[in-house]
PDB file of C-alpha atoms in Angstrom:
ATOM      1  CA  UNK A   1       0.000   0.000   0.000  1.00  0.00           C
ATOM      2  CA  UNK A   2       1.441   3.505  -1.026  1.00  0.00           C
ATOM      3  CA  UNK A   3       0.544   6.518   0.608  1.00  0.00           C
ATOM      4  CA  UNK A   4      -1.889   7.829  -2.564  1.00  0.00           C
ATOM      5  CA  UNK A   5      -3.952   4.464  -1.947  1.00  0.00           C
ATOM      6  CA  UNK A   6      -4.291   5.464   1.747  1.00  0.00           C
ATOM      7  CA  UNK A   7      -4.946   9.346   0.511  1.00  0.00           C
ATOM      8  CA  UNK A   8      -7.773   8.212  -1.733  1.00  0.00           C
ATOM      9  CA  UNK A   9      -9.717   6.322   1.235  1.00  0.00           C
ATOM     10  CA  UNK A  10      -9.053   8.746   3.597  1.00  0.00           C
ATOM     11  CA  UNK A  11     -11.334  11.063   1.356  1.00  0.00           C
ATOM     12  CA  UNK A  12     -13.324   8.671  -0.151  1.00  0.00           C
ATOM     13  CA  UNK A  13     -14.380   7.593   3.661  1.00  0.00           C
ATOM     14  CA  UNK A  14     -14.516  10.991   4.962  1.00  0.00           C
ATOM     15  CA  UNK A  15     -16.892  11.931   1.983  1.00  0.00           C
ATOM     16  CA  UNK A  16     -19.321   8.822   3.206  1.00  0.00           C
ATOM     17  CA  UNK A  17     -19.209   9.749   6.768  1.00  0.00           C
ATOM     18  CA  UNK A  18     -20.137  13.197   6.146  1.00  0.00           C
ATOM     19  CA  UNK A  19     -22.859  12.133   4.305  1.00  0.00           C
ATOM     20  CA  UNK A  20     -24.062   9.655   7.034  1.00  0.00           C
ATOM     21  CA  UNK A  21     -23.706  11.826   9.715  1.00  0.00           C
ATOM     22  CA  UNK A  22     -26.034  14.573   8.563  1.00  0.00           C
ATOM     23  CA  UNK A  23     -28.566  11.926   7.564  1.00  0.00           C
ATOM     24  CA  UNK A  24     -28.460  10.688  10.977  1.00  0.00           C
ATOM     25  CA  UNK A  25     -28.798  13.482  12.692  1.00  0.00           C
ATOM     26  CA  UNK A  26     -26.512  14.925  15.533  1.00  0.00           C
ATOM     27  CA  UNK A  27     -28.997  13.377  18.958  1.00  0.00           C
ATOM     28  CA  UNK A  28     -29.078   9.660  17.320  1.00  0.00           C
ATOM     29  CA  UNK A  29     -27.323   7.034  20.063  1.00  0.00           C
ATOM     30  CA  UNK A  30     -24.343   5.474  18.404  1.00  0.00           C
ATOM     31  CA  UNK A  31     -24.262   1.564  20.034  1.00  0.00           C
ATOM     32  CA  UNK A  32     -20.938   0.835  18.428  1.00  0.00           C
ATOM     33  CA  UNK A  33     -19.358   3.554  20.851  1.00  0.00           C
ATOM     34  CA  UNK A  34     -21.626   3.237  23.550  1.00  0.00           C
ATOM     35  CA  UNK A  35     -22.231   6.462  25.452  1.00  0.00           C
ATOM     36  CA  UNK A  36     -21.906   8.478  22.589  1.00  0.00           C
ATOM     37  CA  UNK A  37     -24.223  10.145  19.564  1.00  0.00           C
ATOM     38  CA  UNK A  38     -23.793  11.384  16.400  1.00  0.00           C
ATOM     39  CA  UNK A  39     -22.147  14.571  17.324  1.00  0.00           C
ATOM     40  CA  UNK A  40     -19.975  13.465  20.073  1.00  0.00           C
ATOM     41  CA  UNK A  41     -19.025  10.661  17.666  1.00  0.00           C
ATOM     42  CA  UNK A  42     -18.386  13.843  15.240  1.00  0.00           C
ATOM     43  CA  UNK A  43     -16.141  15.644  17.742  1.00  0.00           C
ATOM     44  CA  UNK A  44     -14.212  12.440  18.587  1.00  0.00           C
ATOM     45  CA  UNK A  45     -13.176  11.786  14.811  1.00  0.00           C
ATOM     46  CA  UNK A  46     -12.611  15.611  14.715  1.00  0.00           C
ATOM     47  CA  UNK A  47     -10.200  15.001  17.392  1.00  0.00           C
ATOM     48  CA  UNK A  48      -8.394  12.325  15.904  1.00  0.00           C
ATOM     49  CA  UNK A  49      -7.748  14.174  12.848  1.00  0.00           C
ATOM     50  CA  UNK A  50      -5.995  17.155  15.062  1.00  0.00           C
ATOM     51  CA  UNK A  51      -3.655  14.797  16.827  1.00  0.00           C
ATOM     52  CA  UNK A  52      -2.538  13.226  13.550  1.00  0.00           C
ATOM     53  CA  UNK A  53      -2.182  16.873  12.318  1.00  0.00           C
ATOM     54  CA  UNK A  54       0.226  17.691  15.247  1.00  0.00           C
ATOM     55  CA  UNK A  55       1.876  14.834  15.155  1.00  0.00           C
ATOM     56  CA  UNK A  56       3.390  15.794  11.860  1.00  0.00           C
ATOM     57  CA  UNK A  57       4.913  18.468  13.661  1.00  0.00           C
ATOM     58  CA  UNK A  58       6.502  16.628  16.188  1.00  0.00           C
ATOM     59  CA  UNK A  59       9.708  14.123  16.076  1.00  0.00           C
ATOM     60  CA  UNK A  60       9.525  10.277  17.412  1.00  0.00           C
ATOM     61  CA  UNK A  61      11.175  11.706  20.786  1.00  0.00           C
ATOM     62  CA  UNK A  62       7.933  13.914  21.406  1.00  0.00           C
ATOM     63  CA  UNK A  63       4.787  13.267  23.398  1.00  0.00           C
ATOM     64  CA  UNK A  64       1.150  12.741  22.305  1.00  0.00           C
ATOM     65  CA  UNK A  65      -0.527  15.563  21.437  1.00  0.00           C
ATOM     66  CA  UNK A  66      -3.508  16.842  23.610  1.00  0.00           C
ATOM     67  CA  UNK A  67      -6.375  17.387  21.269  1.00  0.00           C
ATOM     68  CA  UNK A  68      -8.876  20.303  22.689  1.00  0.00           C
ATOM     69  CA  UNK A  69     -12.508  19.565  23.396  1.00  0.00           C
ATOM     70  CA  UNK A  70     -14.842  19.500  20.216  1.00  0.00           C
ATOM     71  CA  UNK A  71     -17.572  22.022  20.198  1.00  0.00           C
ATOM     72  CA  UNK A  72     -20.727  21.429  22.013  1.00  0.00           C
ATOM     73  CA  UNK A  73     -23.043  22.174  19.433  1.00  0.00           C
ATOM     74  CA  UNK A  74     -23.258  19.640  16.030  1.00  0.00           C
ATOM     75  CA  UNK A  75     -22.591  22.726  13.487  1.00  0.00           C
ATOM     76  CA  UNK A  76     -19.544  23.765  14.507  1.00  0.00           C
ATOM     77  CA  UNK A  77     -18.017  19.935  15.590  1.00  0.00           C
ATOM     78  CA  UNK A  78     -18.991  19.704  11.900  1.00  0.00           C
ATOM     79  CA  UNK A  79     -17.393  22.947  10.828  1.00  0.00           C
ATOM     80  CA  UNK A  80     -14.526  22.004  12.776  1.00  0.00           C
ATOM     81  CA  UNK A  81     -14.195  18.381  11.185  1.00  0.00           C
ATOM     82  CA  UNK A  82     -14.348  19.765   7.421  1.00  0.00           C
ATOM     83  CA  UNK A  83     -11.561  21.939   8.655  1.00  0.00           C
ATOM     84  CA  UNK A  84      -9.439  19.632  10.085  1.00  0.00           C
ATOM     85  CA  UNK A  85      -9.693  17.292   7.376  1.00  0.00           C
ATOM     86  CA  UNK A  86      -8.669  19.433   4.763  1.00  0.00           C
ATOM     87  CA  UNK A  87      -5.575  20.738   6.823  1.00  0.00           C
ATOM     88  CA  UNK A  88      -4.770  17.013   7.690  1.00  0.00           C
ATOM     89  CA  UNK A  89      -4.675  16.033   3.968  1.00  0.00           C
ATOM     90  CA  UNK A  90      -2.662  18.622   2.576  1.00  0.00           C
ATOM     91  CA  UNK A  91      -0.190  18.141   5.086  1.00  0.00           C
ATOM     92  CA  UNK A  92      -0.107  14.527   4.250  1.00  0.00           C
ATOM     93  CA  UNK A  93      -0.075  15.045   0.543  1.00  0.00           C
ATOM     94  CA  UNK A  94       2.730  17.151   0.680  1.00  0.00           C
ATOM     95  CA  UNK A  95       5.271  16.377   4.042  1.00  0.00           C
ATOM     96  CA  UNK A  96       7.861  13.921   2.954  1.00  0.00           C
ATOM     97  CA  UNK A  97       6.188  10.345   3.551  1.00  0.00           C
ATOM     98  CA  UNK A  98       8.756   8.987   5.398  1.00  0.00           C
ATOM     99  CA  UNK A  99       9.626  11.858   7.374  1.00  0.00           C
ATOM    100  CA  UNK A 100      10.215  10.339  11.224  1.00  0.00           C
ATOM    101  CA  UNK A 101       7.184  11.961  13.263  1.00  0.00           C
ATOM    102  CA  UNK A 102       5.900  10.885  16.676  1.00  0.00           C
ATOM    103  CA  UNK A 103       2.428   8.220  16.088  1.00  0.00           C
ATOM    104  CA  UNK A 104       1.171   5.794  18.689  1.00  0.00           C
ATOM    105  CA  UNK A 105       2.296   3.137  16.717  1.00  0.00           C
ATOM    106  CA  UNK A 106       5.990   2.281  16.538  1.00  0.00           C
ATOM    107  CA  UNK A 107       7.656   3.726  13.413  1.00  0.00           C
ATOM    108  CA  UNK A 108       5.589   6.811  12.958  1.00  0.00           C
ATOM    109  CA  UNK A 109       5.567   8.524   9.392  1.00  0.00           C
ATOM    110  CA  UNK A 110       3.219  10.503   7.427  1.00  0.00           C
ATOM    111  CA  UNK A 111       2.688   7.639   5.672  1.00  0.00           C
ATOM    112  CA  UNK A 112       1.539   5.226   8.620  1.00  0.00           C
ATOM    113  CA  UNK A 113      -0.591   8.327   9.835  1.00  0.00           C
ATOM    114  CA  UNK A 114      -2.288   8.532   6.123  1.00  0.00           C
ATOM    115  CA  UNK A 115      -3.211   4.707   6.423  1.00  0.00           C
ATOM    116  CA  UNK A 116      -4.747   5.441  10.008  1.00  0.00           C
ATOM    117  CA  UNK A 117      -6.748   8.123   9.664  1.00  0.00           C
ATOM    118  CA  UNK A 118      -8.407   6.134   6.663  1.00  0.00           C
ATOM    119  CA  UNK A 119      -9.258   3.515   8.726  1.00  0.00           C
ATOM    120  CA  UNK A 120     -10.864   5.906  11.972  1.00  0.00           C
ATOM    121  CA  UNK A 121     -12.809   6.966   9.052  1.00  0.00           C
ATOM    122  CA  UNK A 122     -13.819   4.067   7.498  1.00  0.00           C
ATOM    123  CA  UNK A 123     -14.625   2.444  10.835  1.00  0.00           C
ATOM    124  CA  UNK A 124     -16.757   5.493  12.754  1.00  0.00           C
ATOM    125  CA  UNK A 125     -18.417   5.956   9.062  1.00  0.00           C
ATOM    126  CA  UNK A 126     -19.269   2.553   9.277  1.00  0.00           C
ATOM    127  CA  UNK A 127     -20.813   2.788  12.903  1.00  0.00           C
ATOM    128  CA  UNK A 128     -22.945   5.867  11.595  1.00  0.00           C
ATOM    129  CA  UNK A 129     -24.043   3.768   8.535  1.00  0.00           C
ATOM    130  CA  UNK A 130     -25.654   1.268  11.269  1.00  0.00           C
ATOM    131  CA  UNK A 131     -27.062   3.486  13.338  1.00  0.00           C
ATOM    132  CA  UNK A 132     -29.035   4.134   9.549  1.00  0.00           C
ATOM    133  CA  UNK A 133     -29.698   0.465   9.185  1.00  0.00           C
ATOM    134  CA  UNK A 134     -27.371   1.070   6.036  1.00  0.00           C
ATOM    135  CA  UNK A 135     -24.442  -1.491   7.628  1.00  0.00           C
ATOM    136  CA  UNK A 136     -25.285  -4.570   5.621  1.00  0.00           C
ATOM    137  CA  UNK A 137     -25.565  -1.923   2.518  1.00  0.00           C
ATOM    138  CA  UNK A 138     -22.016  -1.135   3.199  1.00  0.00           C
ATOM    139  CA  UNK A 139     -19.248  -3.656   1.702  1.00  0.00           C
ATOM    140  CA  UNK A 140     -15.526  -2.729   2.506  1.00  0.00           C
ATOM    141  CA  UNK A 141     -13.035  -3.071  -0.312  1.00  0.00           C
ATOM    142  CA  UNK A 142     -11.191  -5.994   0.152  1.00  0.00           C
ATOM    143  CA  UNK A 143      -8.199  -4.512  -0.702  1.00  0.00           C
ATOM    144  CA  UNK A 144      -8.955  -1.707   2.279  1.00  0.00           C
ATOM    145  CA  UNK A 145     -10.585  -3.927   4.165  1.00  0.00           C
ATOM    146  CA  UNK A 146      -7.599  -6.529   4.418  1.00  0.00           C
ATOM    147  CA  UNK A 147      -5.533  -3.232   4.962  1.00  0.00           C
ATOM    148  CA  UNK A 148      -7.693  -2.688   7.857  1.00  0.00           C
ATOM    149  CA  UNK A 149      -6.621  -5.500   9.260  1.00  0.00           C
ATOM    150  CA  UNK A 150      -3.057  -5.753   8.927  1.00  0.00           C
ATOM    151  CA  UNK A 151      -3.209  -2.140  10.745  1.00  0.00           C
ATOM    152  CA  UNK A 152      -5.095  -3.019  13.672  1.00  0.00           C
ATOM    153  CA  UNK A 153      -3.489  -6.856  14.181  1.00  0.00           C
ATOM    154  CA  UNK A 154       0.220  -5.194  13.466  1.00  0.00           C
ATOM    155  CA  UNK A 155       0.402  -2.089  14.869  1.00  0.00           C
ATOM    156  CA  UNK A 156      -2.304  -1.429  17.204  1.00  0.00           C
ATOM    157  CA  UNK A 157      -2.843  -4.973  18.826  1.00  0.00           C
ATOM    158  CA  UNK A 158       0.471  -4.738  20.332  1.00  0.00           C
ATOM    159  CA  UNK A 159       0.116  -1.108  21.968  1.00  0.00           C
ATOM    160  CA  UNK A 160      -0.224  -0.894  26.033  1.00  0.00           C
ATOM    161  CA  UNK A 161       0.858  -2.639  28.849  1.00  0.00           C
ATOM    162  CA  UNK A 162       0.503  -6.374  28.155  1.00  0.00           C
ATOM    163  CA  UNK A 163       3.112  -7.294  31.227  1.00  0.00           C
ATOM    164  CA  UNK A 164      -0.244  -8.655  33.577  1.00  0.00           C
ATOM    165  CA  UNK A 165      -2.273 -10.061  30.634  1.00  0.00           C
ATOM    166  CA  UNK A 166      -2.173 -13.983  31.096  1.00  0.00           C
ATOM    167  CA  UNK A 167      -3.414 -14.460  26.901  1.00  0.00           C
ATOM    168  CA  UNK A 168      -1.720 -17.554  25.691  1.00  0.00           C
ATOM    169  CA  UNK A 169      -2.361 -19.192  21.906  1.00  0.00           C
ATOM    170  CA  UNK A 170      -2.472 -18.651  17.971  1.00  0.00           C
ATOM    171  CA  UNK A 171      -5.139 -17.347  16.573  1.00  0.00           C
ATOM    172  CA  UNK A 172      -5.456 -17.362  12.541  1.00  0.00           C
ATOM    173  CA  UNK A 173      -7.391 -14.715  10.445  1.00  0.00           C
ATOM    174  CA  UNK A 174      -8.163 -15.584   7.101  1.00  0.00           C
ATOM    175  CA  UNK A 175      -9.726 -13.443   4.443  1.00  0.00           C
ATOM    176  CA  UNK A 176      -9.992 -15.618   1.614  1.00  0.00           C
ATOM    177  CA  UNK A 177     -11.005 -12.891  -1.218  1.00  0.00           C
ATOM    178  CA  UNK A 178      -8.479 -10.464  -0.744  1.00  0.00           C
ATOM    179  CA  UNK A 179      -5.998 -13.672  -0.330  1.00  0.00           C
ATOM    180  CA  UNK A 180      -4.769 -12.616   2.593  1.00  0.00           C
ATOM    181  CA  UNK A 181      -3.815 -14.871   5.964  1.00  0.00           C
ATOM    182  CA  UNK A 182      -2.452 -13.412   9.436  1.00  0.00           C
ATOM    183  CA  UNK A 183      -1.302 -15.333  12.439  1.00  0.00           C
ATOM    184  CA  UNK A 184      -1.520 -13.486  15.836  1.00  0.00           C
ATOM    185  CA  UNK A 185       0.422 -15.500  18.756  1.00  0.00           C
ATOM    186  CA  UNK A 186      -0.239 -14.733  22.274  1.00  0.00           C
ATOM    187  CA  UNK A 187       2.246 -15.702  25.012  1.00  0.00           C
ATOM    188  CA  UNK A 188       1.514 -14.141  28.749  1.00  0.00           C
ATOM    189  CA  UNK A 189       3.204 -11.259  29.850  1.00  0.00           C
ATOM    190  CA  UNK A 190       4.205  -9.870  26.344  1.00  0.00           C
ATOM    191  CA  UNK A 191       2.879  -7.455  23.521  1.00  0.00           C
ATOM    192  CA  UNK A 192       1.018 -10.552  20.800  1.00  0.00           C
ATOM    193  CA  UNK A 193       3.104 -10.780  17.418  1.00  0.00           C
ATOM    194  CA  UNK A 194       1.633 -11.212  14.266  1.00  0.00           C
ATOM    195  CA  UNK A 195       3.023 -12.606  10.902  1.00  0.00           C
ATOM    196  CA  UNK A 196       2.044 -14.677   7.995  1.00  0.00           C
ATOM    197  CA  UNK A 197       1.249 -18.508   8.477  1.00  0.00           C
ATOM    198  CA  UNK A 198       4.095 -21.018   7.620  1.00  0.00           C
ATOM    199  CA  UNK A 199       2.211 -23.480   7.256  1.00  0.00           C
ATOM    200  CA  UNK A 200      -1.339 -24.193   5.385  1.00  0.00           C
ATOM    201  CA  UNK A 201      -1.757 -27.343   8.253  1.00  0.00           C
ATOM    202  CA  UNK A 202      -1.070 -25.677  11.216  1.00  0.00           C
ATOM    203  CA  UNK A 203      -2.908 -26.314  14.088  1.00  0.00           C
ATOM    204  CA  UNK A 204      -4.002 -23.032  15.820  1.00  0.00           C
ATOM    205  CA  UNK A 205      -6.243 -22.121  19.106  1.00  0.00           C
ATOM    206  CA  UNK A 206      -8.726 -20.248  17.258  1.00  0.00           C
ATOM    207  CA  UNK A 207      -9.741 -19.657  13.668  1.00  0.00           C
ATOM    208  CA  UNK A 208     -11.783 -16.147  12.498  1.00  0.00           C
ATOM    209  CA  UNK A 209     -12.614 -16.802   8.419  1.00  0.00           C
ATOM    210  CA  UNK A 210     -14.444 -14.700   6.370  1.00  0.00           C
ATOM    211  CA  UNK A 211     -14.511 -12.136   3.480  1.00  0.00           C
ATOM    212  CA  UNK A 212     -11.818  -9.406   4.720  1.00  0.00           C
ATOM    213  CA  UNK A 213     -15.132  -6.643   5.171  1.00  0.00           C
ATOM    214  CA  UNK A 214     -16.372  -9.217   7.644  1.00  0.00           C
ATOM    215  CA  UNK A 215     -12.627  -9.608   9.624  1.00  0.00           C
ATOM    216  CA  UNK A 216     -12.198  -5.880   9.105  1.00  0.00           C
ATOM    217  CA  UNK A 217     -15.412  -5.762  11.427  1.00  0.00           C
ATOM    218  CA  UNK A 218     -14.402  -8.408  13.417  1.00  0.00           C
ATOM    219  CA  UNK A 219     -10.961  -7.210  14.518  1.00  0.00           C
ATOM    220  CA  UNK A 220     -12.173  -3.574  14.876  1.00  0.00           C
ATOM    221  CA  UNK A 221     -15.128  -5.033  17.444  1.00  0.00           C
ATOM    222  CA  UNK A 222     -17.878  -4.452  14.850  1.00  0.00           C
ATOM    223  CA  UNK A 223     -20.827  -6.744  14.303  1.00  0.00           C
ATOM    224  CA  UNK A 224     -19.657  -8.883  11.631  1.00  0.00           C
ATOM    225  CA  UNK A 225     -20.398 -12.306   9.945  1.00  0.00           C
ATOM    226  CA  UNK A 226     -16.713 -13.967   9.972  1.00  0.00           C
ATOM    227  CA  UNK A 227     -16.795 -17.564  11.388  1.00  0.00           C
ATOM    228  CA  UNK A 228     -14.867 -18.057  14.407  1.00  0.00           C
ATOM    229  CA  UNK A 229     -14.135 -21.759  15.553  1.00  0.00           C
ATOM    230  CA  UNK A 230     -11.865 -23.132  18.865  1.00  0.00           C
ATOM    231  CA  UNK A 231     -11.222 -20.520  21.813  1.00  0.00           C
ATOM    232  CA  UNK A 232     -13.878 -17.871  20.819  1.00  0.00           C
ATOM    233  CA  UNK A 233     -12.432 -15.766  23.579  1.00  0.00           C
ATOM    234  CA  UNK A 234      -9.181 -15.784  22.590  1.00  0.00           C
ATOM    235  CA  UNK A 235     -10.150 -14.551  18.742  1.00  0.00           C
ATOM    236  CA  UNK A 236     -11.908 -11.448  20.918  1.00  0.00           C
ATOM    237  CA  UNK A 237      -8.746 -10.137  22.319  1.00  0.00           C
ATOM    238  CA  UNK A 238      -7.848  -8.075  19.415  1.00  0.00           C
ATOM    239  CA  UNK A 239     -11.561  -7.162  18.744  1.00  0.00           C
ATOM    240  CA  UNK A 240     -11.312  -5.644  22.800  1.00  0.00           C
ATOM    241  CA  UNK A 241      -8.438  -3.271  21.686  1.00  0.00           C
TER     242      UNK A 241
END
């Protein structure tokens, strides 16, 4: 994935989430983020946009950026968001993509930011578009969607403090259309690695299958139809992140 295909979702989703949120209306409960409606949902997006702006500013050494509250009233979270966006992807289309910046994720660029703003947008568009009873409606490119989940099983699953977490297994992710396979090994006390099977017969914990818009889901703690066989709990870890 280059940093244009990541460039051309990030709008492409942000387009579709715009449009979903002011269908939905700013008061509408969001059960995907529980606690939260449309506008706060708004705001948090909003939010994530300004960090990944500022983070562009800062080197690996630096600390994450504080984002400020979003506005209280729908309008202006809006106006805020359609700001923010367009700030965040001119920066991205023109900084040097593998400029060294501070992300969450180890090995921070523009170009890692780029593919994770995409995916906040894809996902939170996707919790608006059920909130709309539009979520079956909605199929993820596989090519995204698989992107989706090499993201969240590679860079994010690993975050935090995993040093009292007692997780122990393999669990294999398969999303046969977009030909793509990911094994995720847990061993207590340590951040869970992830990498490509080695072998087509090997015997794993758990198994999620499915087309990659279904693991997308899955992984990002989305109702989803991907089949998930052996330690059920175990192939939930990642979707609790």
């Amino acid at each position: 994935m280059d940093l244009d295909f990541h460039l051309d979702a990030f709008h492409e989703q942000a387009e579709a989430f715009r449009r979903a949120v002011l269908k939905a209306g700013p008061d509408v409960a969001v059960p995907t983020c529980p606690g939260w409606d449309v506008r706060q949902l708004t705001g948090h997006v909003a939010q994530a946009y300004w960090r990944a702006r500022e983070s562009l500013k800062l080197d690996r050494g630096g600390s994450r950026p504080r984002a400020p509250e979003a506005p209280a009233d729908f309008d202006a979270a809006l106006s805020w968001w359609d700001e923010l966006r367009t700030d965040l992807r001119t920066e991205l289309s023109t900084v040097d993509p593998d400029l060294p910046v501070y992300a969450i994720f180890a090995g921070g660029t523009p170009a890692g930011w780029s593919r994770r703003v995409a995916h906040e947008t894809a996902i939170h568009r996707l919790d608006v578009e059920l909130v709309l009873g539009q979520g079956g409606d909605l199929v993820f490119d596989p090519e995204l969607a698989a992107d989706g989940i090499d993201e969240m099983l590679t860079k994010l699953l690993p975050l935090g403090d995993w040093t009292t977490r007692e997780h122990h297994g393999t669990v294999l992710y398969h999303a046969a259309d977009a030909g793509r396979a990911w094994l995720v090994t847990y061993r207590p006390g340590e951040p869970p690695t992830t990498g490509a099977p080695s072998d087509a017969g090997l015997e794993t914990d758990a198994t999620a299958a499915g087309t990659a818009d279904a693991l997308y889901r899955r992984v990002w703690g989305r109702p989803s139809s991907a089949l998930v066989t052996g330690d059920a709990a175990l192939a939930g870890v990642a979707a609790g992140r």
